[in-house]
């Protein structure tokens, strides 16, 4: 199959003519009281800060909540949309938009009607997805290289893991991979900030703030998703590219209970859709993407 993304991912074609807002039902969900978040510790031991007290809604297969927090010395107000997925009840897989044999850009507008969860996946170039892509047990692209990269992997039994860069080759050789996407940077490895993430010489801007989207896996196998939105005044303010730094997002994932976690493309690409019965909650992005990750109920 061929990719057709160069125009669709560029500007101004990728920008919607009107800024979309998420479903009104999502606006009625009251956020939790603001809890300050600092950058994750790069010391020998992780901080033992208690998890926030969150009021989850939804069902066992897919629960979600919002968490208001303030970041950094300037106390930047941010709202985190957190999602808890039970992979024994909800099957996660990559999703593509197609025109015959050609792959087209994807957005929430083309999310499948039977998906309870839909979101953008991985990192991208103008030519299409970056790095390792496996879909329905077929490898579409070989892994990319980079010490800060990692892979979200679903095996043939539906078990999910996040593999660090130095483990991807062994996972690939072992086989049995049903779905895989590669992204960067790795935020958590066995409950701690990865050594390379903490390396001051690494090619990483530790101070940059943006809209963030991350995937994590808990010790019990549940999948955690976190999307940030600027908690300013009014609907338009939440679309501003203001949010956690990479190190603060690592701490967000750790506080939510992730053992391993991986950042996905954020900024203009970050988008998330959740369905509960007949109600749809959505947080749109301003850029279409090559790949999505969706969750469908397991019969």
GROMACS .gro file of C-alpha atoms in nm:
model
  299
    1UNK     CA    1   0.000   0.000   0.000
    2UNK     CA    2   0.108   0.357  -0.062
    3UNK     CA    3   0.105   0.648   0.182
    4UNK     CA    4  -0.030   0.987   0.081
    5UNK     CA    5   0.047   1.226   0.362
    6UNK     CA    6   0.276   1.509   0.255
    7UNK     CA    7   0.001   1.762   0.182
    8UNK     CA    8  -0.237   1.638   0.448
    9UNK     CA    9   0.014   1.673   0.731
   10UNK     CA   10   0.147   2.011   0.625
   11UNK     CA   11   0.009   2.359   0.667
   12UNK     CA   12  -0.237   2.504   0.603
   13UNK     CA   13  -0.421   2.195   0.470
   14UNK     CA   14  -0.408   2.018   0.807
   15UNK     CA   15  -0.570   2.303   0.997
   16UNK     CA   16  -0.946   2.293   1.030
   17UNK     CA   17  -1.138   2.598   0.919
   18UNK     CA   18  -1.300   2.616   1.261
   19UNK     CA   19  -1.152   2.499   1.588
   20UNK     CA   20  -1.355   2.196   1.702
   21UNK     CA   21  -1.448   2.147   2.065
   22UNK     CA   22  -1.516   1.825   2.250
   23UNK     CA   23  -1.868   1.701   2.313
   24UNK     CA   24  -2.069   1.911   2.553
   25UNK     CA   25  -2.112   1.614   2.785
   26UNK     CA   26  -1.739   1.610   2.847
   27UNK     CA   27  -1.753   1.974   2.955
   28UNK     CA   28  -1.994   1.885   3.234
   29UNK     CA   29  -1.744   1.655   3.402
   30UNK     CA   30  -1.608   1.842   3.702
   31UNK     CA   31  -1.232   1.835   3.727
   32UNK     CA   32  -1.055   1.727   4.043
   33UNK     CA   33  -0.908   1.990   4.273
   34UNK     CA   34  -0.574   2.110   4.139
   35UNK     CA   35  -0.275   1.906   4.259
   36UNK     CA   36   0.074   2.041   4.184
   37UNK     CA   37   0.307   1.826   3.972
   38UNK     CA   38   0.684   1.860   3.950
   39UNK     CA   39   0.926   1.699   3.707
   40UNK     CA   40   0.998   1.333   3.773
   41UNK     CA   41   1.295   1.259   3.995
   42UNK     CA   42   1.609   1.141   3.819
   43UNK     CA   43   1.760   1.014   4.143
   44UNK     CA   44   1.812   0.653   4.245
   45UNK     CA   45   1.465   0.622   4.397
   46UNK     CA   46   1.126   0.737   4.274
   47UNK     CA   47   0.930   0.976   4.493
   48UNK     CA   48   0.659   0.814   4.699
   49UNK     CA   49   0.401   1.087   4.642
   50UNK     CA   50   0.052   0.943   4.676
   51UNK     CA   51  -0.170   0.908   4.374
   52UNK     CA   52  -0.430   1.179   4.328
   53UNK     CA   53  -0.781   1.105   4.450
   54UNK     CA   54  -0.969   1.074   4.123
   55UNK     CA   55  -1.337   1.017   4.054
   56UNK     CA   56  -1.354   0.771   3.767
   57UNK     CA   57  -1.656   0.720   3.546
   58UNK     CA   58  -1.744   0.461   3.285
   59UNK     CA   59  -1.730   0.082   3.307
   60UNK     CA   60  -1.475  -0.188   3.385
   61UNK     CA   61  -1.355  -0.207   3.024
   62UNK     CA   62  -1.298   0.168   2.990
   63UNK     CA   63  -1.289   0.421   3.272
   64UNK     CA   64  -1.192   0.786   3.248
   65UNK     CA   65  -1.159   1.097   3.457
   66UNK     CA   66  -1.014   1.447   3.454
   67UNK     CA   67  -0.740   1.570   3.684
   68UNK     CA   68  -0.659   1.939   3.728
   69UNK     CA   69  -0.301   2.023   3.816
   70UNK     CA   70  -0.058   2.311   3.821
   71UNK     CA   71   0.290   2.285   3.676
   72UNK     CA   72   0.622   2.453   3.745
   73UNK     CA   73   0.716   2.769   3.928
   74UNK     CA   74   0.458   2.971   3.733
   75UNK     CA   75   0.182   2.724   3.829
   76UNK     CA   76   0.062   2.664   3.474
   77UNK     CA   77  -0.294   2.532   3.495
   78UNK     CA   78  -0.342   2.205   3.305
   79UNK     CA   79  -0.620   1.948   3.291
   80UNK     CA   80  -0.527   1.584   3.237
   81UNK     CA   81  -0.780   1.352   3.074
   82UNK     CA   82  -0.686   1.008   3.210
   83UNK     CA   83  -0.817   0.679   3.068
   84UNK     CA   84  -0.788   0.330   3.221
   85UNK     CA   85  -0.832   0.042   2.974
   86UNK     CA   86  -0.872  -0.324   3.070
   87UNK     CA   87  -0.722  -0.513   2.772
   88UNK     CA   88  -0.907  -0.828   2.877
   89UNK     CA   89  -1.232  -0.648   2.791
   90UNK     CA   90  -1.122  -0.397   2.525
   91UNK     CA   91  -0.901  -0.501   2.232
   92UNK     CA   92  -0.652  -0.236   2.121
   93UNK     CA   93  -0.535  -0.223   1.761
   94UNK     CA   94  -0.402   0.018   1.502
   95UNK     CA   95  -0.650   0.179   1.264
   96UNK     CA   96  -0.597   0.320   0.916
   97UNK     CA   97  -0.794   0.544   0.685
   98UNK     CA   98  -0.798   0.403   0.332
   99UNK     CA   99  -0.891   0.491  -0.023
  100UNK     CA  100  -0.864   0.156  -0.197
  101UNK     CA  101  -0.500   0.055  -0.165
  102UNK     CA  102  -0.388   0.400  -0.055
  103UNK     CA  103  -0.359   0.508   0.309
  104UNK     CA  104  -0.506   0.848   0.388
  105UNK     CA  105  -0.471   1.085   0.683
  106UNK     CA  106  -0.680   0.997   0.989
  107UNK     CA  107  -0.873   1.206   1.239
  108UNK     CA  108  -1.148   1.148   1.494
  109UNK     CA  109  -1.404   1.222   1.222
  110UNK     CA  110  -1.331   0.883   1.063
  111UNK     CA  111  -1.309   0.685   1.385
  112UNK     CA  112  -1.494   0.352   1.345
  113UNK     CA  113  -1.847   0.348   1.483
  114UNK     CA  114  -1.781   0.040   1.698
  115UNK     CA  115  -1.474   0.189   1.870
  116UNK     CA  116  -1.516   0.287   2.236
  117UNK     CA  117  -1.172   0.452   2.222
  118UNK     CA  118  -0.986   0.625   1.938
  119UNK     CA  119  -0.670   0.835   1.941
  120UNK     CA  120  -0.368   0.926   1.732
  121UNK     CA  121  -0.075   0.685   1.751
  122UNK     CA  122   0.303   0.709   1.724
  123UNK     CA  123   0.524   0.978   1.571
  124UNK     CA  124   0.520   1.085   1.207
  125UNK     CA  125   0.711   1.236   0.919
  126UNK     CA  126   0.567   1.396   0.606
  127UNK     CA  127   0.594   1.056   0.440
  128UNK     CA  128   0.393   0.866   0.702
  129UNK     CA  129   0.447   0.681   1.030
  130UNK     CA  130   0.790   0.683   1.192
  131UNK     CA  131   0.948   0.362   1.314
  132UNK     CA  132   0.813   0.015   1.379
  133UNK     CA  133   0.458  -0.060   1.264
  134UNK     CA  134   0.289  -0.400   1.295
  135UNK     CA  135  -0.080  -0.434   1.211
  136UNK     CA  136  -0.278  -0.758   1.222
  137UNK     CA  137   0.047  -0.954   1.264
  138UNK     CA  138   0.196  -0.805   0.947
  139UNK     CA  139   0.506  -0.589   0.980
  140UNK     CA  140   0.460  -0.278   0.772
  141UNK     CA  141   0.779  -0.099   0.876
  142UNK     CA  142   1.098  -0.205   1.048
  143UNK     CA  143   1.193  -0.032   1.377
  144UNK     CA  144   1.355   0.309   1.375
  145UNK     CA  145   1.663   0.380   1.582
  146UNK     CA  146   1.711   0.610   1.879
  147UNK     CA  147   1.794   0.562   2.247
  148UNK     CA  148   1.483   0.753   2.358
  149UNK     CA  149   1.245   0.544   2.147
  150UNK     CA  150   1.018   0.267   2.268
  151UNK     CA  151   0.740   0.046   2.134
  152UNK     CA  152   0.383  -0.024   2.240
  153UNK     CA  153   0.329  -0.394   2.167
  154UNK     CA  154   0.017  -0.614   2.167
  155UNK     CA  155   0.096  -0.985   2.141
  156UNK     CA  156  -0.116  -1.263   1.991
  157UNK     CA  157  -0.281  -1.327   2.330
  158UNK     CA  158  -0.377  -0.961   2.371
  159UNK     CA  159  -0.116  -0.893   2.639
  160UNK     CA  160   0.038  -0.547   2.622
  161UNK     CA  161   0.384  -0.419   2.705
  162UNK     CA  162   0.604  -0.120   2.636
  163UNK     CA  163   0.950  -0.221   2.517
  164UNK     CA  164   1.251   0.008   2.555
  165UNK     CA  165   1.474   0.074   2.253
  166UNK     CA  166   1.726  -0.195   2.349
  167UNK     CA  167   1.450  -0.457   2.383
  168UNK     CA  168   1.268  -0.402   2.053
  169UNK     CA  169   1.490  -0.633   1.848
  170UNK     CA  170   1.442  -0.923   2.089
  171UNK     CA  171   1.064  -0.870   2.094
  172UNK     CA  172   1.064  -0.865   1.716
  173UNK     CA  173   1.271  -1.185   1.688
  174UNK     CA  174   1.050  -1.368   1.937
  175UNK     CA  175   0.750  -1.319   1.710
  176UNK     CA  176   0.386  -1.333   1.813
  177UNK     CA  177   0.338  -0.958   1.775
  178UNK     CA  178  -0.014  -0.867   1.665
  179UNK     CA  179   0.008  -0.486   1.683
  180UNK     CA  180   0.303  -0.254   1.744
  181UNK     CA  181   0.380   0.114   1.716
  182UNK     CA  182   0.703   0.294   1.791
  183UNK     CA  183   0.731   0.639   1.943
  184UNK     CA  184   0.953   0.857   2.163
  185UNK     CA  185   1.057   0.948   2.420
  186UNK     CA  186   1.024   0.663   2.668
  187UNK     CA  187   0.894   0.824   2.987
  188UNK     CA  188   0.904   0.540   3.239
  189UNK     CA  189   1.089   0.211   3.257
  190UNK     CA  190   1.006  -0.023   3.547
  191UNK     CA  191   0.860   0.266   3.743
  192UNK     CA  192   1.155   0.503   3.706
  193UNK     CA  193   1.267   0.770   3.466
  194UNK     CA  194   1.491   0.597   3.208
  195UNK     CA  195   1.860   0.674   3.240
  196UNK     CA  196   1.879   0.818   2.890
  197UNK     CA  197   1.582   1.049   2.960
  198UNK     CA  198   1.772   1.195   3.255
  199UNK     CA  199   2.098   1.237   3.063
  200UNK     CA  200   2.159   1.615   3.037
  201UNK     CA  201   2.350   1.559   2.712
  202UNK     CA  202   2.054   1.385   2.544
  203UNK     CA  203   1.888   1.562   2.252
  204UNK     CA  204   1.579   1.654   2.454
  205UNK     CA  205   1.436   1.992   2.545
  206UNK     CA  206   1.352   1.949   2.913
  207UNK     CA  207   1.186   2.292   2.940
  208UNK     CA  208   0.951   2.290   2.640
  209UNK     CA  209   0.578   2.291   2.720
  210UNK     CA  210   0.312   2.156   2.485
  211UNK     CA  211  -0.006   1.954   2.458
  212UNK     CA  212   0.095   1.599   2.555
  213UNK     CA  213  -0.038   1.249   2.490
  214UNK     CA  214   0.110   0.938   2.649
  215UNK     CA  215   0.050   0.563   2.680
  216UNK     CA  216   0.140   0.363   2.986
  217UNK     CA  217   0.105   0.011   3.125
  218UNK     CA  218   0.031  -0.065   3.490
  219UNK     CA  219   0.171  -0.360   3.684
  220UNK     CA  220  -0.165  -0.540   3.649
  221UNK     CA  221  -0.158  -0.504   3.268
  222UNK     CA  222  -0.412  -0.225   3.241
  223UNK     CA  223  -0.333   0.045   2.986
  224UNK     CA  224  -0.325   0.409   3.091
  225UNK     CA  225  -0.373   0.700   2.850
  226UNK     CA  226  -0.320   1.063   2.946
  227UNK     CA  227  -0.397   1.369   2.735
  228UNK     CA  228  -0.322   1.722   2.855
  229UNK     CA  229  -0.519   2.036   2.786
  230UNK     CA  230  -0.441   2.391   2.898
  231UNK     CA  231  -0.690   2.480   3.171
  232UNK     CA  232  -0.735   2.842   3.069
  233UNK     CA  233  -1.055   3.040   3.050
  234UNK     CA  234  -1.289   2.953   2.764
  235UNK     CA  235  -1.305   2.679   2.505
  236UNK     CA  236  -1.037   2.818   2.278
  237UNK     CA  237  -0.778   2.838   2.555
  238UNK     CA  238  -0.756   2.459   2.591
  239UNK     CA  239  -0.618   2.436   2.236
  240UNK     CA  240  -0.316   2.652   2.316
  241UNK     CA  241   0.015   2.459   2.292
  242UNK     CA  242   0.076   2.487   2.666
  243UNK     CA  243   0.114   2.187   2.890
  244UNK     CA  244   0.358   1.961   3.072
  245UNK     CA  245   0.726   1.936   2.996
  246UNK     CA  246   0.849   1.588   2.908
  247UNK     CA  247   0.972   1.532   3.263
  248UNK     CA  248   0.643   1.653   3.412
  249UNK     CA  249   0.450   1.420   3.181
  250UNK     CA  250   0.666   1.132   3.303
  251UNK     CA  251   0.565   1.221   3.658
  252UNK     CA  252   0.197   1.242   3.556
  253UNK     CA  253   0.214   0.888   3.420
  254UNK     CA  254   0.395   0.762   3.728
  255UNK     CA  255   0.140   0.923   3.959
  256UNK     CA  256  -0.142   0.761   3.760
  257UNK     CA  257   0.017   0.423   3.829
  258UNK     CA  258   0.207   0.344   3.509
  259UNK     CA  259   0.516   0.122   3.540
  260UNK     CA  260   0.625   0.179   3.180
  261UNK     CA  261   0.516   0.474   2.968
  262UNK     CA  262   0.576   0.621   2.624
  263UNK     CA  263   0.503   0.963   2.476
  264UNK     CA  264   0.303   0.985   2.153
  265UNK     CA  265   0.281   1.276   1.910
  266UNK     CA  266   0.127   1.570   2.093
  267UNK     CA  267   0.078   1.931   1.998
  268UNK     CA  268  -0.155   1.974   1.701
  269UNK     CA  269  -0.184   1.597   1.652
  270UNK     CA  270  -0.315   1.505   1.999
  271UNK     CA  271  -0.674   1.382   1.981
  272UNK     CA  272  -0.890   1.145   2.181
  273UNK     CA  273  -1.241   1.002   2.152
  274UNK     CA  274  -1.433   0.806   2.416
  275UNK     CA  275  -1.777   0.650   2.382
  276UNK     CA  276  -2.010   0.561   2.669
  277UNK     CA  277  -2.336   0.420   2.540
  278UNK     CA  278  -2.491   0.684   2.317
  279UNK     CA  279  -2.267   0.964   2.450
  280UNK     CA  280  -1.942   1.056   2.276
  281UNK     CA  281  -1.668   1.262   2.440
  282UNK     CA  282  -1.399   1.399   2.211
  283UNK     CA  283  -1.094   1.619   2.229
  284UNK     CA  284  -1.002   1.702   1.870
  285UNK     CA  285  -0.662   1.774   1.723
  286UNK     CA  286  -0.581   2.025   1.451
  287UNK     CA  287  -0.370   1.789   1.241
  288UNK     CA  288  -0.455   1.463   1.071
  289UNK     CA  289  -0.225   1.169   1.129
  290UNK     CA  290  -0.128   0.847   0.948
  291UNK     CA  291  -0.219   0.601   1.223
  292UNK     CA  292  -0.469   0.568   1.504
  293UNK     CA  293  -0.507   0.340   1.802
  294UNK     CA  294  -0.862   0.220   1.869
  295UNK     CA  295  -1.028   0.004   2.130
  296UNK     CA  296  -1.317  -0.229   2.056
  297UNK     CA  297  -1.517  -0.432   2.304
  298UNK     CA  298  -1.418  -0.799   2.320
  299UNK     CA  299  -1.734  -1.014   2.273
   0.00000   0.00000   0.00000
